[in-house]
Amino acid sequence: MSTELLPPAQPTFVLRGHSAQVHAVHFIQGNTRLLSADAEGWLVSWNLASKRPVAVWRAHGNAVLGIGSWGQDRVITHGRDNKLAVWQLGMRDEEAIGKTLPVDKPSSTTPQPWLLHMLTVNTLNFCSFAMCLDGMPQPYTVHTAIKARKHPPPILIAVPNTMDSGGIDIYQLPSETRAAVIHAERDITTGMVMALGIHTESTKLQVIAGYESGHTMVFVQSDPGAQFQRLYCAQSHTQPILSMAILPGHDCYLTSSADAIIAKHPLPAAPGIWKTELKPFKVIQTKHSGQQGLQVRSDGRIFATAGWDARLRVYSAKTMKELAVLKWHKVGCYTTAFAEIGNCFLTKVEDGGPVKQEAIEDPDEKTAVRISAVTTVQQRREAKAQSTHWLAAGSKDGKISLWDIY
């Protein structure tokens, strides 16, 4: 039996184009595009089939803290210029937007996507926003699919409070109104909010916060307008919490911090029958401090972190054992993102090529749209890019590495 070690894993692709640190990456449009944002406020949308930029614009006057997507063609950006913006960015919109990469010093008048919403928010904390649907998601039907394409469902946005850095503001879009406020805890010294998570089920709203003190808390609002109750509080970390992620089952969440600990916590939805204090499910000492950008893959099986030591680490979500250490960048990494698993349906045709098929009927227009891709080289490349289990990482060196693992 051979005892030779396998060679170190290498990224499948490296995207170069930012001249500043990459702070956020996010897959959109069924894994056909990857968004990246940097410390100077620039955003780049990359075509994952060609690995080329298809839209470049300066979304903020300062560093971008986070990126999200809303529906099929809306992108949310959160910058250190105290702005949270919603942009119209569908594939048709890309034609009118500049494509000169930040490293090539594009003009300050580069065309931007259509700006749909703008909120003034607190960014003193370096804490990115969290988002979720406002209310119970509707079951997937032909009618809801057509409706969502035309009018995305309302969403809730959680950000640090404007006046109190230990509190939390919750906004509703598209109304741009502040829906709720969670005030800072007075009985516990937590410091600033450093990371946020939010989840809603029917009328019940759960908000998760990670603090500068290493505490994490879960607040639950049972009905709209009701007071939030703190149902969970733990201090598994000795340093500020840097990132967190809710698992797809919505029964627990993960936290990482400036120390070397990663913890898995319960996510209570209502006060327990028994007066027993909830505790973390599991706390692991990784011996690697400064792991941030924690993200869980959509199937809930693995999660990844970006490290100050320039390494990406992949863990089992169930056992929390380290599965892989990915080393390519020479300087620290800040952010990770997984492509969604199972959202691209491919079938095989007789000649062995993939065909993406989708049949949609609009009940209002009584028309049917059928998309059937011809198996050209370009379309095979696009199908492969969509179905690959990508892990993307952004680094201090301005580069984005793309890994195909697990």
PDB file of C-alpha atoms in Angstrom, residues 8 30 183 236 253 274 281 284 304 307 320 336 347:
ATOM      1  CA  PRO A   8      -1.476  19.949  -2.392  1.00  0.00           C
ATOM      2  CA  GLY A  30     -27.905  30.153 -10.685  1.00  0.00           C
ATOM      3  CA  HIS A 183     -31.765  47.445  22.048  1.00  0.00           C
ATOM      4  CA  SER A 236     -17.803  30.507  23.712  1.00  0.00           C
ATOM      5  CA  TYR A 253     -25.766  28.122  13.771  1.00  0.00           C
ATOM      6  CA  TRP A 274     -38.014  23.358  31.141  1.00  0.00           C
ATOM      7  CA  PHE A 281     -23.793  22.023  21.016  1.00  0.00           C
ATOM      8  CA  ILE A 284     -13.759  23.101  18.936  1.00  0.00           C
ATOM      9  CA  ALA A 304     -15.587  26.879   5.096  1.00  0.00           C
ATOM     10  CA  GLY A 307      -7.971  32.586   7.640  1.00  0.00           C
ATOM     11  CA  MET A 320     -16.991  19.807  12.804  1.00  0.00           C
ATOM     12  CA  THR A 336     -15.619  32.700   1.243  1.00  0.00           C
ATOM     13  CA  THR A 347     -30.190  16.023 -18.477  1.00  0.00           C
TER      14      THR A 347
END
